[in-house]
Short mmCIF file of C-alpha atoms and ligand atoms in Angstrom, two decimals:
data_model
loop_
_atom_site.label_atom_id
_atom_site.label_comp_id
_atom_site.label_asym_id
_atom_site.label_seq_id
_atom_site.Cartn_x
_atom_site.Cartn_y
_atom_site.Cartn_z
CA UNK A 17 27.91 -12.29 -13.41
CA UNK A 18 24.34 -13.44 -12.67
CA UNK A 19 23.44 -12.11 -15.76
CA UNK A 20 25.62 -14.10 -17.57
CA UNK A 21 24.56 -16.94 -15.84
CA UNK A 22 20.99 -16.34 -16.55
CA UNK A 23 21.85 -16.46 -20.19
CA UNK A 24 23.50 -19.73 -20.35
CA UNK A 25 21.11 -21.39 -17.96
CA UNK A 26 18.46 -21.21 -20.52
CA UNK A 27 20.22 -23.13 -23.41
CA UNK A 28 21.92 -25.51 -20.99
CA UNK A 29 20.85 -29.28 -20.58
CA UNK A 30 19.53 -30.46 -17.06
CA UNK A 31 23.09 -31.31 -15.69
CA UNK A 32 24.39 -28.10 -16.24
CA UNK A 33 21.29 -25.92 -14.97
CA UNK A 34 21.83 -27.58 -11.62
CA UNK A 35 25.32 -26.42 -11.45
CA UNK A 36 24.27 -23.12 -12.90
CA UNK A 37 21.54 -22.93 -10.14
CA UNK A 38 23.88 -23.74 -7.53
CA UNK A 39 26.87 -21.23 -8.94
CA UNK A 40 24.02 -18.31 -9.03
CA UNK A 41 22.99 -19.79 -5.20
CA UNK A 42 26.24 -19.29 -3.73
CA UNK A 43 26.90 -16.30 -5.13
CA UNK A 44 23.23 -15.31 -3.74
CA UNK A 45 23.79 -16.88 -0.01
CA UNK A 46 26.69 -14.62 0.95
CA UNK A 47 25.10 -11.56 -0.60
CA UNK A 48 21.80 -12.49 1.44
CA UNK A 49 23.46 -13.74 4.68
CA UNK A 50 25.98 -11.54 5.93
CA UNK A 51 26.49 -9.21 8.84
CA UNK A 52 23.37 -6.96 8.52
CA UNK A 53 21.56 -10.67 8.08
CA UNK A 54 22.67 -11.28 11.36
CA UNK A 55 22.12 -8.44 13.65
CA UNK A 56 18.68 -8.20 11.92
CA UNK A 57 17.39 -11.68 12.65
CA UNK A 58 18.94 -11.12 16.58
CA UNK A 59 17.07 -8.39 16.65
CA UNK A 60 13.78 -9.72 15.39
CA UNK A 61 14.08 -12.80 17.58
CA UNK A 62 13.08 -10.41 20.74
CA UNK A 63 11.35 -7.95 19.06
CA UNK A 64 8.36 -10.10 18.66
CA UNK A 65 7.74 -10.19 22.28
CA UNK A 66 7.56 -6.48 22.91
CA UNK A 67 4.85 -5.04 24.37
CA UNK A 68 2.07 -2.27 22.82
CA UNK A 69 4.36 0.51 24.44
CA UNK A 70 7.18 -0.71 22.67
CA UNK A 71 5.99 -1.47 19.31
CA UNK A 72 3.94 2.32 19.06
CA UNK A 73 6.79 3.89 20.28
CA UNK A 74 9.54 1.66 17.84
CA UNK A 75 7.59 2.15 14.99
CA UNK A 76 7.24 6.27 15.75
CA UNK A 77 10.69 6.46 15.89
CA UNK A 78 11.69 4.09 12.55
CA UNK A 79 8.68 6.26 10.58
CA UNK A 80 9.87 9.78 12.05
CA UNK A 81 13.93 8.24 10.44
CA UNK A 82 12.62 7.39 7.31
CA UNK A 83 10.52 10.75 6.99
CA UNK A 84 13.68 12.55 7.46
CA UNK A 85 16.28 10.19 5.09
CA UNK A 86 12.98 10.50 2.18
CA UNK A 87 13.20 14.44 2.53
CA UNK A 88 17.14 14.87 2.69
CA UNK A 89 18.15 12.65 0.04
CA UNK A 90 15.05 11.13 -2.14
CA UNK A 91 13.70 14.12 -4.78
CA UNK A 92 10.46 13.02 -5.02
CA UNK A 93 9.29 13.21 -1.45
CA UNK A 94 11.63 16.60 -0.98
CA UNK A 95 9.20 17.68 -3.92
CA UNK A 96 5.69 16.23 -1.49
CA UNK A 97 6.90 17.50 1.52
CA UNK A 98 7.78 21.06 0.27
CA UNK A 99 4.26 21.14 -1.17
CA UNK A 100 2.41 20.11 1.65
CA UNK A 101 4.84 22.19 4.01
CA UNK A 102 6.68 19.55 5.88
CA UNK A 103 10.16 19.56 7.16
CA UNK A 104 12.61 18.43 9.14
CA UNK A 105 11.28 20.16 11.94
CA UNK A 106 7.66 18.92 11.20
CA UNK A 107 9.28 15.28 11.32
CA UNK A 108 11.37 15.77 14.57
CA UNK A 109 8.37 17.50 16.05
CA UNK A 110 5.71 14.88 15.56
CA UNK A 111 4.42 13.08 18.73
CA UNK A 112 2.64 10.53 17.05
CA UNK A 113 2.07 8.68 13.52
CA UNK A 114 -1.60 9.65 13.23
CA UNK A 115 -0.38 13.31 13.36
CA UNK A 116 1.86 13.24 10.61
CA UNK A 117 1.62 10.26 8.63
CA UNK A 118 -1.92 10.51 6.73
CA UNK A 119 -0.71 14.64 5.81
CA UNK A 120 1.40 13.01 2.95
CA UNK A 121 -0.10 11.75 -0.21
CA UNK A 122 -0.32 8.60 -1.40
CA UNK A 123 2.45 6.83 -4.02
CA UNK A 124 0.94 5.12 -6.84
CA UNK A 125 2.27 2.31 -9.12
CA UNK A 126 2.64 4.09 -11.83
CA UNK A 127 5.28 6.55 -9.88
CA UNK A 128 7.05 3.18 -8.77
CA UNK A 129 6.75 2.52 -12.46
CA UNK A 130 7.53 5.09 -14.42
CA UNK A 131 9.96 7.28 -12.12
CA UNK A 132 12.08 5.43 -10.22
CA UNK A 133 15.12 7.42 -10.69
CA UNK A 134 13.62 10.35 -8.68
CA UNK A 135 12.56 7.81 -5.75
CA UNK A 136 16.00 6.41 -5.51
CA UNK A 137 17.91 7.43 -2.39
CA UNK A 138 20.65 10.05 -3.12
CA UNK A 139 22.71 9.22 0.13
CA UNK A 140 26.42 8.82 -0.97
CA UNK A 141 27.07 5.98 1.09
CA UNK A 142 24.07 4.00 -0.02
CA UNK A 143 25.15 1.74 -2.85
CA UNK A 144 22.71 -0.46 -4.63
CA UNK A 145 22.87 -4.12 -4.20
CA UNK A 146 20.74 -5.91 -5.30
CA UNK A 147 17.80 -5.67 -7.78
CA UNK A 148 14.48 -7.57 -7.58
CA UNK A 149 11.15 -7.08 -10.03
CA UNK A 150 7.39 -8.09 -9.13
CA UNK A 151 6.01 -10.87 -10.84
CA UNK A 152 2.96 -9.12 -12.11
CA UNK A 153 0.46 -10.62 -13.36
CA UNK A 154 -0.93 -7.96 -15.16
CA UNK A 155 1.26 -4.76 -16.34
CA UNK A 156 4.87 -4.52 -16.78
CA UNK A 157 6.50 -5.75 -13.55
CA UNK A 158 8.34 -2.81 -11.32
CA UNK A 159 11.76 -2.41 -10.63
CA UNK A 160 13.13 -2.12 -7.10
CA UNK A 161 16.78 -1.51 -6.16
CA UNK A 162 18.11 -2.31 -2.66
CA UNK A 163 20.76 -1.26 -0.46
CA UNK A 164 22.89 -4.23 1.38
CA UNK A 165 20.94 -3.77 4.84
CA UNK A 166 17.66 -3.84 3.36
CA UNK A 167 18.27 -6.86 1.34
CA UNK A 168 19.84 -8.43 3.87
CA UNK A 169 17.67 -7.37 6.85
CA UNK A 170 14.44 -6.59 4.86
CA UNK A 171 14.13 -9.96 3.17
CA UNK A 172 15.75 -12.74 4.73
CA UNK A 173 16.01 -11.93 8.85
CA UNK A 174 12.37 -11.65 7.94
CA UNK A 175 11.73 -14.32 6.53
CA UNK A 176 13.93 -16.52 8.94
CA UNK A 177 11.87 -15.28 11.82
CA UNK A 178 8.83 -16.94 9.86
CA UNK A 179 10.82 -19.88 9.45
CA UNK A 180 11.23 -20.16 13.32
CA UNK A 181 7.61 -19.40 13.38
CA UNK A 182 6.93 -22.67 10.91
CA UNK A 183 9.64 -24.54 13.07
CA UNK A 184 12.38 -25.01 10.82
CA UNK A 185 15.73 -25.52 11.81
CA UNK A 186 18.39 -23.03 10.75
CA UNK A 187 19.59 -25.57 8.15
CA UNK A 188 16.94 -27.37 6.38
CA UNK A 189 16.04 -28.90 2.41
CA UNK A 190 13.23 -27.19 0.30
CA UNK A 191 11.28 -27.32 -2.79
CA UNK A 192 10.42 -23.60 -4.00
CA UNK A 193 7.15 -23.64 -6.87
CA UNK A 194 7.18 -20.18 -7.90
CA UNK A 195 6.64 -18.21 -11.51
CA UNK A 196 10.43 -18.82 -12.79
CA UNK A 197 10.62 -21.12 -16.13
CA UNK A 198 13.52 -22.87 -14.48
CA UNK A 199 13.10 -25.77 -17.41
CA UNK A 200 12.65 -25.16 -21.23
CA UNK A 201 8.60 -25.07 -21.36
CA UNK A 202 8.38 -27.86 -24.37
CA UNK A 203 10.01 -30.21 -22.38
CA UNK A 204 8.00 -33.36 -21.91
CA UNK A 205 10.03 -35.80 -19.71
CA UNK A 206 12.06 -35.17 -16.26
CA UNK A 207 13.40 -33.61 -14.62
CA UNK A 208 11.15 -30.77 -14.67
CA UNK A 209 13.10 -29.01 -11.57
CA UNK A 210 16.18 -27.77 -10.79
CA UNK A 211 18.07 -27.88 -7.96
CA UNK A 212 20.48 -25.46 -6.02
CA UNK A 213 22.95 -27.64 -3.79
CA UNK A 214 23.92 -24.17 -2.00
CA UNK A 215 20.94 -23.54 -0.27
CA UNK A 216 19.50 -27.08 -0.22
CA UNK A 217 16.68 -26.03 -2.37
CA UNK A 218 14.72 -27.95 -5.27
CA UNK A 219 13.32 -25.74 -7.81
CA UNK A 220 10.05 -27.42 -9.57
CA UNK A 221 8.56 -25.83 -12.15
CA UNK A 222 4.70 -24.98 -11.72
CA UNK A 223 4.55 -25.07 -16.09
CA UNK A 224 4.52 -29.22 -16.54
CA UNK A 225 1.58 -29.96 -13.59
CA UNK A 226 -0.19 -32.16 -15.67
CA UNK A 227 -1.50 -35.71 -14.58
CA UNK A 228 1.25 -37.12 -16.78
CA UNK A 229 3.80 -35.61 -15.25
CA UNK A 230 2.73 -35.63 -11.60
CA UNK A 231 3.83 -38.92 -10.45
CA UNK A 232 7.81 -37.75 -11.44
CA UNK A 233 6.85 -34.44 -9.45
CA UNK A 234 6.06 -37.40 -6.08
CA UNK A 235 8.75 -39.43 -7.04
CA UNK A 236 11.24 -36.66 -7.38
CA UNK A 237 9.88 -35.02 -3.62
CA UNK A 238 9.84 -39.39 -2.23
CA UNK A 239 13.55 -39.05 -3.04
CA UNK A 240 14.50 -35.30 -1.92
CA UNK A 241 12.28 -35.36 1.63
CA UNK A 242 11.44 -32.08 1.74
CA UNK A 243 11.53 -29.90 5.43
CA UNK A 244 9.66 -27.19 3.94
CA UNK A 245 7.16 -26.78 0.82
CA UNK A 246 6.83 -22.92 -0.69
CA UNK A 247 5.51 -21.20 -2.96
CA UNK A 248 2.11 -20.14 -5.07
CA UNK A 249 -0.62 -21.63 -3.51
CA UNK A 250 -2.10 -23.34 -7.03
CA UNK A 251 1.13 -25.31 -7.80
CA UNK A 252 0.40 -26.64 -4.49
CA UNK A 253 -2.97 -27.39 -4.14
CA UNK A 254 -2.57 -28.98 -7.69
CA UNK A 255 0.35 -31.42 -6.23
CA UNK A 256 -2.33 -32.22 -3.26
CA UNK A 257 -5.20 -33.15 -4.86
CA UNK A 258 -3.17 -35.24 -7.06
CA UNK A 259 -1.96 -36.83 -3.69
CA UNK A 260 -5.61 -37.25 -2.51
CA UNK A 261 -7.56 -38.23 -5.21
CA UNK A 262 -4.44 -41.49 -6.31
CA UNK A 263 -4.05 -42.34 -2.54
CA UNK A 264 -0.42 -40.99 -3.19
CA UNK A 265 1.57 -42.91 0.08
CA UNK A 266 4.58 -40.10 0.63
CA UNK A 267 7.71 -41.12 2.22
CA UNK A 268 8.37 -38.07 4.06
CA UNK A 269 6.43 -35.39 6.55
CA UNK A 270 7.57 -32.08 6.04
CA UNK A 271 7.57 -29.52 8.65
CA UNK A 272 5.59 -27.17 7.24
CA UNK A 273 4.11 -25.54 4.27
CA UNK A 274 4.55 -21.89 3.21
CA UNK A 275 2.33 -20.26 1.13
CA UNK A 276 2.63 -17.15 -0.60
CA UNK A 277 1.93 -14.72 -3.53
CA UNK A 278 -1.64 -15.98 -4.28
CA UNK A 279 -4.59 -16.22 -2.27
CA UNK A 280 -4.90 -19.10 -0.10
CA UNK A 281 -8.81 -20.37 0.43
CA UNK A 282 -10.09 -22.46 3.55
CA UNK A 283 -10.48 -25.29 1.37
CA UNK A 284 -7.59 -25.40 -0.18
CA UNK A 285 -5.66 -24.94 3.02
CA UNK A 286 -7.45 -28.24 4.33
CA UNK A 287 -6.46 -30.18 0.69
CA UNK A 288 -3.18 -29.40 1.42
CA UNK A 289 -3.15 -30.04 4.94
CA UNK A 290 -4.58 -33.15 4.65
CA UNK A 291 -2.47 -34.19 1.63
CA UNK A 292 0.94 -33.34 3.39
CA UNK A 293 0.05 -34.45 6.92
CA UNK A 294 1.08 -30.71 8.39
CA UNK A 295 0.50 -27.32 8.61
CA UNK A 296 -0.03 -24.57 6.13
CA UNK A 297 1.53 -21.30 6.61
CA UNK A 298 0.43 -18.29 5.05
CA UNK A 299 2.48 -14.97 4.51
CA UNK A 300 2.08 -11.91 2.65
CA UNK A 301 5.31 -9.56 1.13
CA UNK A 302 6.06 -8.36 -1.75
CA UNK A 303 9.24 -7.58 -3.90
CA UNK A 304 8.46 -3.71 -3.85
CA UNK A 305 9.32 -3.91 -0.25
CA UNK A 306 6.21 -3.90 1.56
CA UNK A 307 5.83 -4.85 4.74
CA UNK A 308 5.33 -8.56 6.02
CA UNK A 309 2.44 -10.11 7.31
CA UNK A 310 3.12 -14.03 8.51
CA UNK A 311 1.23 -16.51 9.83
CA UNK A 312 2.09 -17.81 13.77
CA UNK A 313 1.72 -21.08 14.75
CA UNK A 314 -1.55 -20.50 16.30
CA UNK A 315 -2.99 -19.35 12.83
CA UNK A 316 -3.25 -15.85 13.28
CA UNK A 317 -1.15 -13.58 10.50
CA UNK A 318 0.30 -10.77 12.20
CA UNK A 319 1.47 -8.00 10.79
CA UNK A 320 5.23 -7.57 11.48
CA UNK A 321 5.54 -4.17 12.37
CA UNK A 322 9.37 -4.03 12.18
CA UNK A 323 8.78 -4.26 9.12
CA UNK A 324 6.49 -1.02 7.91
CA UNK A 325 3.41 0.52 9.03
CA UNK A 326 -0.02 -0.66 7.51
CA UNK A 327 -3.06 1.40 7.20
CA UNK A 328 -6.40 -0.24 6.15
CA UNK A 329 -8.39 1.99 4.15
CA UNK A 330 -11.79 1.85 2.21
CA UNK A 331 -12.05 2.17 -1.32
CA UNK A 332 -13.12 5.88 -0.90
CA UNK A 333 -9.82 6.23 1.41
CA UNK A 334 -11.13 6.58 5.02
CA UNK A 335 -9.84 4.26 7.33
CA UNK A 336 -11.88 0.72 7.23
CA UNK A 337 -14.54 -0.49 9.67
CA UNK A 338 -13.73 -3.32 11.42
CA UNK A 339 -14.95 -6.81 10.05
CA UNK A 340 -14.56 -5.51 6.39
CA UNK A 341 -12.24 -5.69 3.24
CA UNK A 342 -9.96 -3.08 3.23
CA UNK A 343 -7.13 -1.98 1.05
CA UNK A 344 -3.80 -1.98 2.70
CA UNK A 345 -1.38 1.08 1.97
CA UNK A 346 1.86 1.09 3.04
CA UNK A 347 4.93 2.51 4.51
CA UNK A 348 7.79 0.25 4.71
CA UNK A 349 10.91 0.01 7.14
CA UNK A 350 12.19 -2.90 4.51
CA UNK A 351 14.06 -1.00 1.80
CA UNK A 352 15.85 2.80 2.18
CA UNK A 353 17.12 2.82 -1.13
CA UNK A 354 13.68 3.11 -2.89
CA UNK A 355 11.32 4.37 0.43
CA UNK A 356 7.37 3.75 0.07
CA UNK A 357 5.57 5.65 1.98
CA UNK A 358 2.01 5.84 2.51
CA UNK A 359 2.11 3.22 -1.15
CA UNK A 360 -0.95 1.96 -2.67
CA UNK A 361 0.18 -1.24 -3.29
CA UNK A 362 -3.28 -2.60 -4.70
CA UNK A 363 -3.44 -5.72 -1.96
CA UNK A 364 -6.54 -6.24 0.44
CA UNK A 365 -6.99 -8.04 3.69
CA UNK A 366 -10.54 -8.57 5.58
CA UNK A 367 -10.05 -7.12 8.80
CA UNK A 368 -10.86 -8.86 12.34
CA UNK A 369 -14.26 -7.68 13.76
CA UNK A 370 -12.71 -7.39 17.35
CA UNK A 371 -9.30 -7.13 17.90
CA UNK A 372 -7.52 -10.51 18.60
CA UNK A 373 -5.25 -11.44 21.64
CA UNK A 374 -3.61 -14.40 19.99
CA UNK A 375 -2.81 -17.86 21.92
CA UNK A 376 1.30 -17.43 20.73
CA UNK A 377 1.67 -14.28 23.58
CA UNK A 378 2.61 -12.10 20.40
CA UNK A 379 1.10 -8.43 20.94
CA UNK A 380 1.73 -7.47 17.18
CA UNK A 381 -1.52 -6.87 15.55
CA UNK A 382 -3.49 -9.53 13.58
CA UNK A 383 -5.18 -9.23 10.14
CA UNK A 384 -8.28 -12.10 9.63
CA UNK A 385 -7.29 -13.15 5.94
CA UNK A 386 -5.06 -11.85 3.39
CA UNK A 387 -8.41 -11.20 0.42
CA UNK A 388 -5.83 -10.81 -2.65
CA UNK A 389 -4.68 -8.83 -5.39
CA UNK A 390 -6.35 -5.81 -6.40
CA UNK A 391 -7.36 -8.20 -9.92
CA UNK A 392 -8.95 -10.64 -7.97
CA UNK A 393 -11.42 -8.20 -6.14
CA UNK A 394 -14.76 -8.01 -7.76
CA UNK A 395 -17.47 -5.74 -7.45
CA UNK A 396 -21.35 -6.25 -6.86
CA UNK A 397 -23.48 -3.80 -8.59
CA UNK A 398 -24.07 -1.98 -5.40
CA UNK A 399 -20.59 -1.31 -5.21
CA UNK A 400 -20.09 -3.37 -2.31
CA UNK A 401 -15.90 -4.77 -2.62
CA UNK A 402 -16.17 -8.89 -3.01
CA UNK A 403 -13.36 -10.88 -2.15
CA UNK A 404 -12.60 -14.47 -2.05
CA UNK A 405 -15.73 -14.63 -4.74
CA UNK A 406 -14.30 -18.05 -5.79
CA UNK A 407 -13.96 -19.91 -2.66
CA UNK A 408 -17.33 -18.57 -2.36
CA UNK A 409 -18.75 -19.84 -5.18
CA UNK A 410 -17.29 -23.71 -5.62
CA UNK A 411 -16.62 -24.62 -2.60
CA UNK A 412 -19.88 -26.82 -2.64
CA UNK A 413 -20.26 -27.09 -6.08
CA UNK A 414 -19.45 -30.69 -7.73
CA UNK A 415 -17.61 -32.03 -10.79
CA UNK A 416 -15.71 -28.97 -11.31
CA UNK A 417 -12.40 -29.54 -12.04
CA UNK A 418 -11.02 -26.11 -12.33
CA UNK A 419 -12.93 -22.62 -12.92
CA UNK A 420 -12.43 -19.00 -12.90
CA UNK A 421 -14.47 -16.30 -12.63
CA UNK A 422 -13.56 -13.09 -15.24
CA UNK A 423 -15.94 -10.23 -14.25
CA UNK A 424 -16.38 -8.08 -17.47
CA UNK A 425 -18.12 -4.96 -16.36
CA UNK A 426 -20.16 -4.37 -13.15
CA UNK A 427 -23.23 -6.32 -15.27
CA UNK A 428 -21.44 -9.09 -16.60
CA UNK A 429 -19.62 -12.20 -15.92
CA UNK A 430 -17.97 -14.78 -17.57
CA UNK A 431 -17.73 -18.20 -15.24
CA UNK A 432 -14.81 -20.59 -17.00
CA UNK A 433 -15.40 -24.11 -16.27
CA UNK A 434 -12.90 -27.22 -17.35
CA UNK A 435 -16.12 -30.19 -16.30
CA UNK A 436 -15.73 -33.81 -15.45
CA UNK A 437 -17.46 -36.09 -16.67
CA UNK A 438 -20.55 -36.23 -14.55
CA UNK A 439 -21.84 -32.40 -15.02
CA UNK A 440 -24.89 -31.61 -15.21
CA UNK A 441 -27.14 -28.14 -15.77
CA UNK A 442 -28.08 -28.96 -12.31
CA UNK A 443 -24.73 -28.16 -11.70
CA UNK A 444 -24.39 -24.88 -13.86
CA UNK A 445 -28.34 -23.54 -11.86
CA UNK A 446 -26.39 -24.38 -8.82
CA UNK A 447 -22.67 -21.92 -9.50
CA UNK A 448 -25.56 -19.47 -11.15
CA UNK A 449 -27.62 -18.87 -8.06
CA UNK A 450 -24.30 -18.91 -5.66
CA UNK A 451 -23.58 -16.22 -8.59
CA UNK A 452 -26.91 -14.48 -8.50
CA UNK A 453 -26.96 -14.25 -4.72
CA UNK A 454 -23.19 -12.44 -4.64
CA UNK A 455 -23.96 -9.86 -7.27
CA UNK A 456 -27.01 -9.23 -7.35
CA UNK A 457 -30.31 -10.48 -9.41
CA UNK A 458 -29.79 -8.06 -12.45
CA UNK A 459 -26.22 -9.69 -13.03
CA UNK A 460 -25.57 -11.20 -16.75
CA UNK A 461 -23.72 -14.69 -16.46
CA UNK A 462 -22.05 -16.33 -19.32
CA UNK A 463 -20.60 -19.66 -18.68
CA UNK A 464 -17.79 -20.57 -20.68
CA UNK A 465 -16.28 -24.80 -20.96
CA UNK A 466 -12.96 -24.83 -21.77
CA UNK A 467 -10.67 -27.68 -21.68
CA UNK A 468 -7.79 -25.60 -19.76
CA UNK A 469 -7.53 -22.52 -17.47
CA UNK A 470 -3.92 -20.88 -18.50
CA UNK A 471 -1.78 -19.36 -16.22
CA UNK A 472 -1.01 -15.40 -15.54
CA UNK A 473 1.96 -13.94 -16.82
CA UNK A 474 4.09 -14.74 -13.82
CA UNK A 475 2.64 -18.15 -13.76
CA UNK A 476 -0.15 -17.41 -11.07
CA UNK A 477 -3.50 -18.65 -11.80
CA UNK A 478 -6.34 -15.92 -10.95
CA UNK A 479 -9.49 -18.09 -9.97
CA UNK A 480 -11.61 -14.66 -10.16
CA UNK A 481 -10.11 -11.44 -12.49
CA UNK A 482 -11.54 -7.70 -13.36
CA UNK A 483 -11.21 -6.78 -16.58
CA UNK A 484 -12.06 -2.92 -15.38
CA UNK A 485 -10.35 -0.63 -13.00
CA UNK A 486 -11.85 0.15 -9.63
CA UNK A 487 -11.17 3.64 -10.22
CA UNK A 488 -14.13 3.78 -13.37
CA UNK A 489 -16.60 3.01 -10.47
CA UNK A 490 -15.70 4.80 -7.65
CA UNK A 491 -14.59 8.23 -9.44
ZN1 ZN B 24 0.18 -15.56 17.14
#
């Protein structure tokens, strides 16, 4: 049926892809918000005030179930666990997650990838439900199926809890941007959005954010009064420093602003901030099913440990020092169709240097920044892991309109730079010593002007890329 629907939505004019949109909503909000929906966001509500004693012992219990449902009916972990001479006894046995979790070896994409049929959950009650795909940006995207409770539960009482977390009422209007060509991409007048009367939400297409089309984008929100912004962090930074820099006077205040799949800089959290008159919101999930991370309104993103257990590991797989940039991999309570356990999902945080008690009277543990994708970690030619090398780079420099930096090999890299009008060399010396200073004095830099940075497949925008895998260095 959605199928079908997806098919006609793409030839259809405007009129029609709203009533498409809303047909494929409806259909969507009782699959999403039924009975498993409900008990899961009661639940949640009190969970989040647990104390340490709870949580350790919850998420003991939750790993020790999903240990045992991955060896009884999943034929890839029966296959691990045999090898590595664990059973259910082993499971039932274990006293803690440190003794039993880090036995079992890690998942990689490419398993995800490439064998999903002997990760799928054999239970004969289990039926799949629904089926969601990452939005890659490099790769094919992966396929994950879901049972009802996990989509239900696993996705949206999640994500509700964040939205009491941002403030929002249980009924509320938003404007999604997100990868999803919701209009034809030649189109060069409005409306460049689409918008799904079911669930009160305005789709707007992140593909037509040009400074001609930006004042329908304002008019368009004017009208619609948004409660709640979301999506990829550059569609929305874009829409704020359009606001900024034209003195834009908005006719509404939303609640908040949710941010999500991309990394999200200090200084574009501020341009947005500023832009919108509210707060920014930060999360971290991902449509394989790993677990959340959300942002309290205290600023602090803490990991939602109903949700999966995170370990933060160096690149050489030992567990991280605190204050550094680890890679996260992860075991998730979200979806028991297609377990992940102990997954290398290829996302990093930076860790806290001391552990922090936060303001909200939430015990569950805090990361200090979500860092990004594995793509947009670079490397110094010490091998030192760089994150955030962007931020890092511009956020003083001037008359930059848009850059990205493309590291090539651990010697070279290639700075992209769309210039205003008043840049000099002076500015160029200045992004090549910021440059110089990060990776080292030996480092080649070519700097590339362009007129236009294009999107990823998936319609993120990288502002720093490898073109090599982490694995030719560290191997
Ligand atoms: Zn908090």
């Amino acid at each position: 049926m959605i199928r079908l629907i997806e098919k006609t939505y793409e030839i259809a004019p405007s009129y029609i892809k709203n009533w498409l949109m809303s047909i494929a909503g409806g259909i969507e909000f009782y699959k999403r918000y039924g009975r498993y929906y409900k008990q899961g966001i009661a639940f949640l509500r009190k969970s989040q005030w647990w104390d340490e004693g709870q949580i350790t012992a919850y998420q003991l219990t939750k790993l020790k179930q999903l240990l045992t449902i991955a060896y009884t009916y999943v034929p890839y972990y029966r296959e691990v666990f045999d090898s590595i001479g664990i059973d259910l006894y082993t499971i039932a046995e274990a006293t803690s997650i440190e003794e039993i979790l880090p036995k079992i070896p890690f998942l990689h994409k490419e398993v995800l990838r490439n064998n999903l049929i002997k990760l799928i959950n054999r239970a004969p009650n289990l039926k799949s439900y629904a089926v969601l795909y990452t939005s890659g940006t490099t790769g094919t995207p992966i396929k994950v199926i879901y049972d009802r409770a996990s989509y239900q539960i696993g996705h949206f009482a999640f994500l509700r809890r964040f939205y009491d977390w941002i403030g929002l009422p249980e009924c509320f209007k938003s404007v999604r941007f997100s990868g999803r060509k919701i209009v034809e991409p030649e189109r060069d007048s409005p409306p460049f959005w689409v918008y799904d009367i079911f669930n009160r939400r305005l789709f707007m297409s992140t593909y037509h954010m040009n400074e001609r089309n930006l004042p329908y984008y304002i008019e368009k929100l004017n009208q619609f009064k948004p409660h709640l912004i979301d999506g990829y962090v550059s569609a929305i930074y874009i829409l704020s420093k359009f606001i900024l820099k034209h003195d834009v006077k908005l006719e509404f205040t939303p609640i908040g602003i949710a941010t999500t799949a991309e990394t999200l800089y200090e200084d574009q959290r501020a341009t947005i901030s500023k832009a919108f008159k509210c707060k920014v919101f930060n999360q971290y999930a991902s449509s394989e099913g790993a677990p959340f991370i959300t942002e309290c309104p205290y600023g602090n993103l803490h990991i939602n440990f109903e949700s999966g257990i995170f370990e933060f590991l160096d690149i050489e797989n030992r567990p991280a020092k605190p204050g550094s940039i680890a890679q996260m991999v992860v075991t998730s309570f979200r979806n028991y169709k297609v377990p992940l356990i102990r997954y290398k999902i290829g996302d990093f945080v930076e860790l806290p240097d001391t552990s922090i008690k936060c303001e909200c009277g939430r015990v569950m543990p805090v990361v200090k920044r979500i860092v990004g994708r594995e793509d947009d970690i670079l490397v110094a030619q010490d091998g030192a892991l760089i994150g955030m090398v962007s931020y890092r780079v511009f956020k003083d420099a001037q008359h930059v309109k848009k850059s990205q930096i493309i590291q090539h090999s651990i010697k070279h890299i290639e700075v992209k730079i769309v210039k205003d009008s008043n840049y000099t060399v002076d500015d160029e010396n200045f992004i090549r010593q910021k440059l110089l200073k990060i990776f080292g004095e030996n480092i080649a830099i070519t700097f590339n002007y362009v007129d236009d940075i294009p999107l990823e497949r998936g319609g993120k925008f990288l502002s720093a890329k490898r073109l090599f895998s982490l694995k030719e260095i560290y191997s």
